[in-house]
CSV table of C-alpha atoms and ligand atoms in Angstrom, one decimal:
chain,number,residue,atom,x,y,z
X,18,MET,CA,1.9,25.0,-4.7
X,19,ASN,CA,3.1,21.7,-3.2
X,20,ILE,CA,0.8,18.6,-3.2
X,21,ILE,CA,0.9,15.1,-1.7
X,22,LEU,CA,-1.3,12.6,-3.6
X,23,PHE,CA,-2.2,9.7,-1.4
X,24,GLY,CA,-3.8,6.4,-2.4
X,25,PRO,CA,-3.2,2.7,-2.5
X,26,PRO,CA,-1.5,0.8,-5.5
X,27,GLY,CA,-3.7,1.6,-8.6
X,28,ALA,CA,-5.6,4.4,-7.2
X,29,GLY,CA,-4.5,6.7,-9.9
X,30,LYS,CA,-1.7,8.7,-8.3
X,31,GLY,CA,0.7,8.6,-11.1
X,32,THR,CA,-1.8,9.3,-13.4
X,33,GLN,CA,-3.3,12.3,-11.9
X,34,ALA,CA,0.2,13.4,-11.0
X,35,ALA,CA,1.2,13.6,-14.7
X,36,LEU,CA,-2.0,15.5,-15.5
X,37,LEU,CA,-1.5,18.1,-12.5
X,38,ALA,CA,2.1,18.6,-13.3
X,39,GLU,CA,1.3,19.5,-16.9
X,40,LYS,CA,-1.6,21.7,-16.0
X,41,HIS,CA,0.0,23.8,-13.3
X,42,SER,CA,3.6,23.4,-14.5
X,43,LEU,CA,4.7,21.6,-11.3
X,44,ALA,CA,7.5,19.1,-10.9
X,45,LYS,CA,6.1,15.5,-10.5
X,46,LEU,CA,8.2,13.5,-7.9
X,47,SER,CA,7.3,9.8,-8.2
X,48,THR,CA,9.1,7.8,-5.9
X,49,GLY,CA,8.4,4.6,-7.7
X,50,ASP,CA,9.5,5.9,-11.0
X,51,MET,CA,12.6,7.2,-9.4
X,52,LEU,CA,13.4,3.8,-7.9
X,53,ARG,CA,12.6,1.8,-11.2
X,54,ASN,CA,15.2,4.0,-13.0
X,55,ALA,CA,17.8,4.0,-10.2
X,56,VAL,CA,21.0,2.4,-11.4
X,57,GLY,CA,24.0,1.0,-9.5
X,58,PRO,CA,23.9,-0.4,-5.9
X,59,VAL,CA,20.6,1.7,-4.9
X,60,GLY,CA,18.8,0.5,-7.9
X,61,ASN,CA,19.9,-3.1,-7.2
X,62,LEU,CA,18.7,-3.1,-3.8
X,63,ALA,CA,15.6,-1.1,-4.4
X,64,ARG,CA,14.5,-3.8,-6.9
X,65,VAL,CA,14.9,-6.6,-4.3
X,66,TYR,CA,12.4,-4.9,-2.0
X,67,MET,CA,10.1,-3.7,-4.9
X,68,GLN,CA,9.8,-7.4,-6.5
X,69,GLN,CA,8.4,-8.6,-3.1
X,70,GLY,CA,6.0,-5.6,-2.9
X,71,GLU,CA,7.7,-4.4,0.3
X,72,LEU,CA,8.8,-0.9,1.1
X,73,VAL,CA,12.4,0.1,0.1
X,74,PRO,CA,14.3,1.4,3.4
X,75,ASP,CA,13.4,4.8,4.6
X,76,SER,CA,17.0,6.0,4.7
X,77,ILE,CA,17.2,5.3,0.7
X,78,ILE,CA,14.1,7.1,-0.2
X,79,ILE,CA,14.7,10.1,2.2
X,80,ALA,CA,17.8,10.7,0.6
X,81,ILE,CA,16.5,10.7,-3.0
X,82,ILE,CA,13.7,13.2,-2.0
X,83,ARG,CA,15.9,15.5,0.0
X,84,ASP,CA,18.0,15.9,-3.0
X,85,ARG,CA,15.2,16.2,-5.6
X,86,ILE,CA,13.2,18.7,-3.5
X,87,SER,CA,15.9,21.3,-3.6
X,88,GLN,CA,16.3,21.2,-7.4
X,89,ASP,CA,15.4,24.2,-9.2
X,90,ASP,CA,12.4,22.8,-11.2
X,91,CYS,CA,10.7,22.3,-7.6
X,92,ALA,CA,10.8,26.1,-7.1
X,93,ASN,CA,7.3,26.6,-8.7
X,94,GLY,CA,5.9,23.8,-6.7
X,95,PHE,CA,5.8,19.9,-6.9
X,96,ILE,CA,3.6,16.9,-6.6
X,97,LEU,CA,4.8,13.9,-4.4
X,98,ASP,CA,3.4,10.7,-5.8
X,99,GLY,CA,4.1,7.8,-3.5
X,100,PHE,CA,6.0,9.7,-0.7
X,101,PRO,CA,5.7,9.8,2.2
X,102,ARG,CA,4.7,6.2,3.0
X,103,THR,CA,5.8,5.8,6.5
X,104,ARG,CA,5.6,7.8,9.6
X,105,GLU,CA,9.4,8.3,9.7
X,106,GLN,CA,9.2,9.7,6.0
X,107,ALA,CA,6.3,12.1,6.9
X,108,GLU,CA,8.4,13.5,9.8
X,109,GLU,CA,11.6,13.8,7.6
X,110,LEU,CA,9.3,15.5,4.9
X,111,ASP,CA,8.6,18.2,7.5
X,112,ARG,CA,12.1,18.7,8.2
X,113,MET,CA,13.0,19.0,4.6
X,114,LEU,CA,10.3,21.5,4.0
X,115,HIS,CA,11.3,23.7,6.9
X,116,ASP,CA,15.0,23.6,5.8
X,117,GLU,CA,13.8,24.6,2.2
X,118,HIS,CA,11.4,27.3,3.6
X,119,LYS,CA,8.6,25.5,1.8
X,120,LYS,CA,5.2,24.3,2.9
X,121,LEU,CA,2.6,21.7,1.9
X,122,ASP,CA,-0.6,23.2,0.5
X,123,TYR,CA,-2.7,20.1,-0.3
X,124,VAL,CA,-2.8,16.4,0.9
X,125,ILE,CA,-5.2,14.7,-1.6
X,126,GLU,CA,-6.4,11.1,-0.8
X,127,LEU,CA,-7.6,9.0,-3.7
X,128,GLN,CA,-10.1,6.4,-2.6
X,129,VAL,CA,-10.7,3.1,-4.6
X,130,ASP,CA,-12.4,-0.2,-3.8
X,131,ASP,CA,-9.9,-3.1,-3.6
X,132,GLU,CA,-11.6,-5.1,-6.1
X,133,ARG,CA,-11.1,-2.1,-8.6
X,134,LEU,CA,-7.4,-1.6,-7.6
X,135,ILE,CA,-6.5,-5.2,-8.3
X,136,GLU,CA,-8.3,-5.2,-11.6
X,137,ARG,CA,-6.5,-2.0,-12.8
X,138,VAL,CA,-3.0,-3.0,-11.6
X,139,THR,CA,-2.9,-6.5,-12.7
X,140,GLY,CA,-4.3,-5.7,-16.2
X,141,ARG,CA,-1.9,-2.9,-16.9
X,142,PHE,CA,1.1,-3.0,-19.4
X,143,SER,CA,3.2,-0.6,-21.3
X,144,CYS,CA,5.1,-0.2,-24.6
X,145,ALA,CA,8.6,-1.3,-24.0
X,146,LYS,CA,9.9,1.5,-26.5
X,147,CYS,CA,7.8,4.6,-25.5
X,148,GLY,CA,6.2,3.6,-22.1
X,149,ALA,CA,2.6,4.5,-23.4
X,150,GLY,CA,0.3,2.7,-20.9
X,151,TYR,CA,-2.5,0.1,-21.9
X,152,HIS,CA,-4.7,-2.2,-19.9
X,153,ASP,CA,-6.0,-5.8,-20.9
X,154,THR,CA,-9.8,-4.8,-20.6
X,155,PHE,CA,-10.0,-0.9,-20.6
X,156,LYS,CA,-7.5,0.3,-22.9
X,157,LYS,CA,-6.2,-2.3,-25.5
X,158,PRO,CA,-4.1,-0.9,-28.4
X,159,ARG,CA,-6.1,-0.2,-31.3
X,160,LYS,CA,-4.3,-3.0,-33.4
X,161,GLU,CA,-3.4,-6.1,-31.2
X,162,GLY,CA,0.3,-6.2,-30.6
X,163,VAL,CA,1.3,-2.7,-31.9
X,164,CYS,CA,1.7,0.3,-29.8
X,165,ASP,CA,-0.9,3.3,-30.9
X,166,VAL,CA,1.8,5.9,-30.1
X,167,CYS,CA,5.0,4.7,-31.7
X,168,GLY,CA,4.2,1.5,-33.4
X,169,GLY,CA,6.4,-0.5,-31.3
X,170,ASN,CA,5.6,-4.2,-30.9
X,171,ARG,CA,7.1,-5.1,-27.5
X,172,PHE,CA,5.2,-4.5,-24.3
X,173,SER,CA,6.1,-5.0,-20.7
X,174,ARG,CA,4.5,-5.5,-17.3
X,175,ARG,CA,5.8,-4.4,-14.0
X,176,GLU,CA,7.3,-7.1,-11.9
X,177,ASP,CA,5.3,-6.0,-8.8
X,178,ASP,CA,2.0,-6.2,-10.7
X,179,LYS,CA,1.4,-9.9,-10.2
X,180,VAL,CA,-1.6,-10.7,-8.1
X,181,GLU,CA,0.1,-12.0,-5.1
X,182,THR,CA,2.5,-9.2,-4.9
X,183,VAL,CA,-0.3,-6.6,-5.3
X,184,ALA,CA,-2.0,-8.1,-2.4
X,185,LYS,CA,1.3,-7.5,-0.4
X,186,ARG,CA,1.4,-3.9,-1.6
X,187,LEU,CA,-2.2,-3.4,-0.5
X,188,GLU,CA,-1.4,-5.0,2.9
X,189,ILE,CA,1.6,-2.6,3.3
X,190,TYR,CA,-0.4,0.4,2.3
X,191,ARG,CA,-3.1,-0.4,4.9
X,192,SER,CA,-0.5,-1.1,7.7
X,193,GLN,CA,2.4,1.4,7.2
X,194,THR,CA,0.9,4.2,4.9
X,195,ALA,CA,-2.8,4.5,5.8
X,196,PRO,CA,-1.9,5.5,9.5
X,197,ILE,CA,0.0,8.5,8.4
X,198,LEU,CA,-3.1,10.0,6.8
X,199,ALA,CA,-4.4,10.8,10.2
X,200,TYR,CA,-1.1,12.8,10.9
X,201,TYR,CA,-2.1,15.1,7.9
X,202,GLN,CA,-5.7,15.2,8.7
X,203,ALA,CA,-4.7,16.6,12.1
X,204,GLU,CA,-2.5,19.1,10.6
X,205,ALA,CA,-5.1,20.6,8.0
X,206,THR,CA,-6.7,23.7,8.3
X,207,GLN,CA,-8.9,25.5,5.6
X,208,ASP,CA,-6.6,28.4,5.0
X,209,ALA,CA,-3.0,26.7,5.2
X,210,LEU,CA,-2.9,23.1,4.6
X,211,LYS,CA,-6.0,21.5,2.9
X,212,TYR,CA,-6.8,17.7,3.2
X,213,ALA,CA,-9.3,16.4,0.4
X,214,PHE,CA,-10.9,12.9,-0.1
X,215,ILE,CA,-11.5,12.3,-3.8
X,216,ASP,CA,-13.7,9.6,-5.4
X,217,GLY,CA,-10.9,7.7,-7.4
X,218,MET,CA,-13.5,5.2,-8.9
X,219,ARG,CA,-14.7,7.9,-11.5
X,220,ARG,CA,-13.4,8.3,-14.9
X,221,ILE,CA,-9.8,9.9,-15.2
X,222,GLU,CA,-11.2,13.1,-16.4
X,223,GLU,CA,-13.8,13.4,-13.6
X,224,VAL,CA,-11.2,12.6,-10.8
X,225,MET,CA,-9.0,15.4,-12.3
X,226,ARG,CA,-12.1,17.9,-12.2
X,227,GLN,CA,-12.6,17.1,-8.4
X,228,ILE,CA,-9.0,17.6,-7.7
X,229,ASP,CA,-9.1,20.9,-9.5
X,230,GLU,CA,-12.1,21.9,-7.8
X,231,VAL,CA,-10.4,21.4,-4.5
X,232,ILE,CA,-7.5,23.5,-5.6
X,233,HIS,CA,-9.9,26.2,-7.0
X,234,VAL,CA,-11.8,26.5,-3.9
X,235,LYS,CA,-8.8,26.9,-1.8
X,236,GLN,CA,-7.1,29.5,-4.0
X,237,ASN,CA,-10.1,31.7,-4.4
X,238,GLY,CA,-10.7,31.7,-0.6
P,2,AP5,P1,4.8,2.9,-6.8
P,2,AP5,O1,5.3,3.0,-8.2
P,2,AP5,O2,4.5,4.2,-6.2
P,2,AP5,O3,3.4,2.2,-6.9
P,2,AP5,P2,2.2,2.2,-6.1
P,2,AP5,O4,2.0,3.1,-5.0
P,2,AP5,O5,1.8,0.8,-5.7
P,2,AP5,O6,1.1,2.8,-7.2
P,2,AP5,P3,0.8,2.4,-8.7
P,2,AP5,O7,1.9,3.1,-9.5
P,2,AP5,O8,0.5,0.8,-8.9
P,2,AP5,O9,-0.4,3.0,-8.9
P,2,AP5,P4,-1.0,4.5,-8.9
P,2,AP5,O10,-1.8,4.9,-7.9
P,2,AP5,O11,0.2,5.4,-9.4
P,2,AP5,O12,-2.0,4.2,-10.2
P,2,AP5,P5,-1.8,4.7,-11.8
P,2,AP5,O13,-1.9,6.1,-12.2
P,2,AP5,O14,-0.5,4.1,-12.2
P,2,AP5,O15,5.7,1.9,-6.0
P,2,AP5,C1,6.3,0.8,-6.2
P,2,AP5,C2,7.1,0.2,-5.2
P,2,AP5,O16,8.2,1.2,-5.2
P,2,AP5,C3,6.4,0.0,-3.9
P,2,AP5,O17,5.8,-1.0,-3.6
P,2,AP5,C4,7.9,0.2,-3.1
P,2,AP5,O18,8.6,-1.1,-3.1
P,2,AP5,C5,8.7,1.2,-3.8
P,2,AP5,N1,8.3,2.6,-3.1
P,2,AP5,C6,7.9,3.6,-3.8
P,2,AP5,N2,7.8,4.7,-3.1
P,2,AP5,C7,8.4,4.5,-1.8
P,2,AP5,C8,8.5,5.0,-0.5
P,2,AP5,N3,8.3,6.3,-0.4
P,2,AP5,N4,9.1,4.4,0.3
P,2,AP5,C9,9.4,3.2,0.4
P,2,AP5,N5,9.3,2.3,-0.9
P,2,AP5,C10,8.8,2.9,-1.9
P,2,AP5,O19,-3.1,3.8,-12.3
P,2,AP5,C11,-3.1,2.4,-12.4
P,2,AP5,C12,-3.8,1.9,-13.6
P,2,AP5,O20,-5.1,2.3,-13.6
P,2,AP5,C13,-3.1,2.4,-14.9
P,2,AP5,O21,-3.5,1.6,-15.8
P,2,AP5,C14,-4.1,3.5,-15.2
P,2,AP5,O22,-4.3,3.9,-16.5
P,2,AP5,C15,-5.6,3.1,-14.5
P,2,AP5,N6,-6.2,4.2,-13.9
P,2,AP5,C16,-5.9,5.2,-13.3
P,2,AP5,N7,-6.9,6.0,-12.9
P,2,AP5,C17,-8.0,5.6,-13.5
P,2,AP5,C18,-9.5,5.8,-13.4
P,2,AP5,N8,-9.9,6.9,-12.9
P,2,AP5,N9,-10.2,5.1,-14.0
P,2,AP5,C19,-9.8,4.0,-14.7
P,2,AP5,N10,-8.6,3.7,-14.8
P,2,AP5,C20,-7.5,4.4,-14.2
């Protein structure tokens, strides 16, 4: 089962991708995480774009995904979180899937109001030691300044989660990524590729339940 999760910054792509990966034993391919973990010249170049809320050049991200999709852990299926983001990336993905004799099963679009997106993204932070995620309003550590999971006392925020950079990321989502949704909607058919709109404003478990329902309906005819 191969899935694309679409949605603007803060829609919950990473959160749902992790849950889906665990539940269905799928590989989670999050391009944002891959770029944040990249080292050397690629990592340095990516950081310049990411800090400004701009997209990293297609050629870099396409090479990373092409390599990743052919790895063994993708044999049972994968979830793309943050890819494709441009028309060129979408067309290149088609070519990669064709070359690998794979196909897409679901394109899932998470829909969330702008105000909520900004609130979610600008308030998030994580434990610098174990990566556990928190939020200024919605999920504070039980004891202030101490990670619930590992007891660490250092926390970090993503460089690109500043209000002005989030606004830029949203603008880029609308201008460069949202237009490719029509590309997948046009491709969708009930028995091959399924396109689903999901209400991402609901609680995390409820969003997961909606996604599971889409998968269940298609798999059971
Ligand atoms: P990336 O890391 O992909 O960031 P993004 O798309 O902006 O998305 P986020 O990670 O901010 O949000 P999300 O939708 O995953 O939400 P999350 O689950 O974290 O990309 C970063 C940068 O990398 C890009 O700007 C670009 O520069 C570059 N890049 C990446 N891919 C690229 C590509 N293909 N091409 C070119 N450049 C690329 O949730 C957010 C918060 O909300 C969390 O605190 C979470 O706990 C909370 N939350 C989630 N769901 C809910 C819910 N239902 N209710 C309440 N809170 C919730």
